[in-house]
Amino acid sequence: MKFEKILVAEDQEMANISLRRTLEEYQLPAPHYAYYCEHALTALKIALKDEQPFDLLVTDLYFQEDGSGKQLPDAKALIKAAKALQPDLKVLVFSGEGKAAIIRSLYDDYHIDGFVRKARGDAQELKSALECIAKNQRYYGREFRSLAAQENQHTFTDYDRTIIRLLAEGHPQKDIPAWLEDHQIQPSGLSTIEKRLNLIKGAMHFTKNEQLIAFCKDIGIL
Amino acid sequence: MKFEKILVAEDQEMANISLRRTLEEYQLPAPHYAYYCEHALTALKIALKDEQPFDLLVTDLYFQEDGSGKQLPDAKALIKAAKALQPDLKVLVFSGEGKAAIIRSLYDDYHIDGFVRKARGDAQELKSALECIAKNQRYYGREFRSLAAQENQHTFTDYDRTIIRLLAEGHPQKDIPAWLEDHQIQPSGLSTIEKRLNLIKGAMHFTKNEQLIAFCKDIGIL
DNA sequence: AGTGAGCTTACGGGAAACCGTAAAAAACAC
DNA sequence: GTGTTTTTTACGGTTTCCCGTAAGCTCACT
């Protein structure tokens, strides 16, 4: 899938160099811009009516208030309205927001497809996010992961760390049960180990052991 | 396999707390000690003659000279003589030596089964080494790996880093060819990727991708 | 052009990992 | 004690990975 029509909702007209450059690099069609929440929603409606709907909305979270009749206080309302209007619309939030609970809520309650924080390295992350979303997958990026760590969405037990360490040392996981028995660590069944790893990876939205190792190195538990 | 009879060659009588403690922890039989190279060799010979041979020699590299007729200048000679005498004897070198070329030579020319450097964390490493050797595998530990990095035994190309990064991000390696094509990176064949990974892992004595990821995180190329 | 060396790729068999299901065991409540 | 829930383990089918072999391609040199 390739994005055909992109809408960028962003009130800082001069900002977002990362965003523009990234879109250009990808040779994506020039996006349409909206500088107010309401305008963004209107643009979506018109496009849909004309049967040339947008397929991606990139939006900031907060907009300056402009005194006018504000039907839409912030981007959350925009996202909710947009998704109601056009359920298949992909939504990527690109914002400076860093609070864990808010980002989590965006994923859980507003069903956004990705969140990238405006910060150092955001261009690189935008790339990954766009690729991911283009493949119809939600993008769980750096922010999401670090907040996962903060929130202790998964707290690593000694048992977890042992298993992960063994993997990082190159033990095939089929050999781990024997090792655990040798060291009188329970439980030692292969199924249990697999289940545990799945639990951890699932909580983190990881799919592969390699990811898990990298993550554990990053947060320093290995 | 479990070690039945251990010989420790070490001239610093009071040193090696790590060593003793580790051996105790493992509930291994109390080792025999030799304080001179010559004594160590003699002990090996006698044990062999009595048909109760040692199965593990743990030795330092350098011994103080004692003026007497020194048939064996250092542990290298001891190792060579010992291996000639009893080829199945396992040899673990435990020394403060840090020079890359020397350690490499021990592995390559003297066929030692493991090297652990006297340093912070050596107790932990001794454990791993003992386990590894008990399984009839050579132990390639921290030292060996870092010297591999120093020596640039393998220099990571951009291509290598790309592949490894993709793995660390959770891409199944079967999907990597497609990704590389999308990004116009050549070569993109799955076989080539596998071959490349094998080359890297081989040079590093790694067996699993998880190890490679951990290593790359450690030396900071990820 | 022809040929050989080196790099790239395709293919196929076997091992390991993945994943769902269900049995066995342990922990707990009553 | 019995019954229930939770944890642990075993099993089987599918996918992915691993690894050796061989075929295809590129490039340089004659």
PDB file of C-alpha atoms (C1' of nucleotides) in Angstrom, chain D residues 7-27:
ATOM      1  C1'  DT D   7       0.182 -23.029  36.966  1.00  0.00           C
ATOM      2  C1'  DT D   8       3.031 -26.037  34.635  1.00  0.00           C
ATOM      3  C1'  DT D   9       3.932 -29.325  31.190  1.00  0.00           C
ATOM      4  C1'  DA D  10       3.423 -32.286  27.051  1.00  0.00           C
ATOM      5  C1'  DC D  11       2.230 -32.784  22.296  1.00  0.00           C
ATOM      6  C1'  DG D  12       1.505 -31.800  17.226  1.00  0.00           C
ATOM      7  C1'  DG D  13       1.326 -28.874  13.213  1.00  0.00           C
ATOM      8  C1'  DT D  14       3.031 -24.899  10.950  1.00  0.00           C
ATOM      9  C1'  DT D  15       6.395 -21.470  10.088  1.00  0.00           C
ATOM     10  C1'  DT D  16      10.839 -19.817  10.235  1.00  0.00           C
ATOM     11  C1'  DC D  17      15.524 -20.473  10.440  1.00  0.00           C
ATOM     12  C1'  DC D  18      19.776 -22.969   9.414  1.00  0.00           C
ATOM     13  C1'  DC D  19      23.093 -24.869   6.248  1.00  0.00           C
ATOM     14  C1'  DG D  20      25.008 -27.254   2.469  1.00  0.00           C
ATOM     15  C1'  DT D  21      24.949 -27.665  -2.521  1.00  0.00           C
ATOM     16  C1'  DA D  22      24.722 -26.112  -6.915  1.00  0.00           C
ATOM     17  C1'  DA D  23      23.375 -23.036 -10.402  1.00  0.00           C
ATOM     18  C1'  DG D  24      23.563 -18.198 -12.291  1.00  0.00           C
ATOM     19  C1'  DC D  25      25.677 -13.890 -12.790  1.00  0.00           C
ATOM     20  C1'  DT D  26      29.425 -10.319 -13.142  1.00  0.00           C
ATOM     21  C1'  DC D  27      33.757  -8.827 -13.967  1.00  0.00           C
TER      22       DC D  27
END
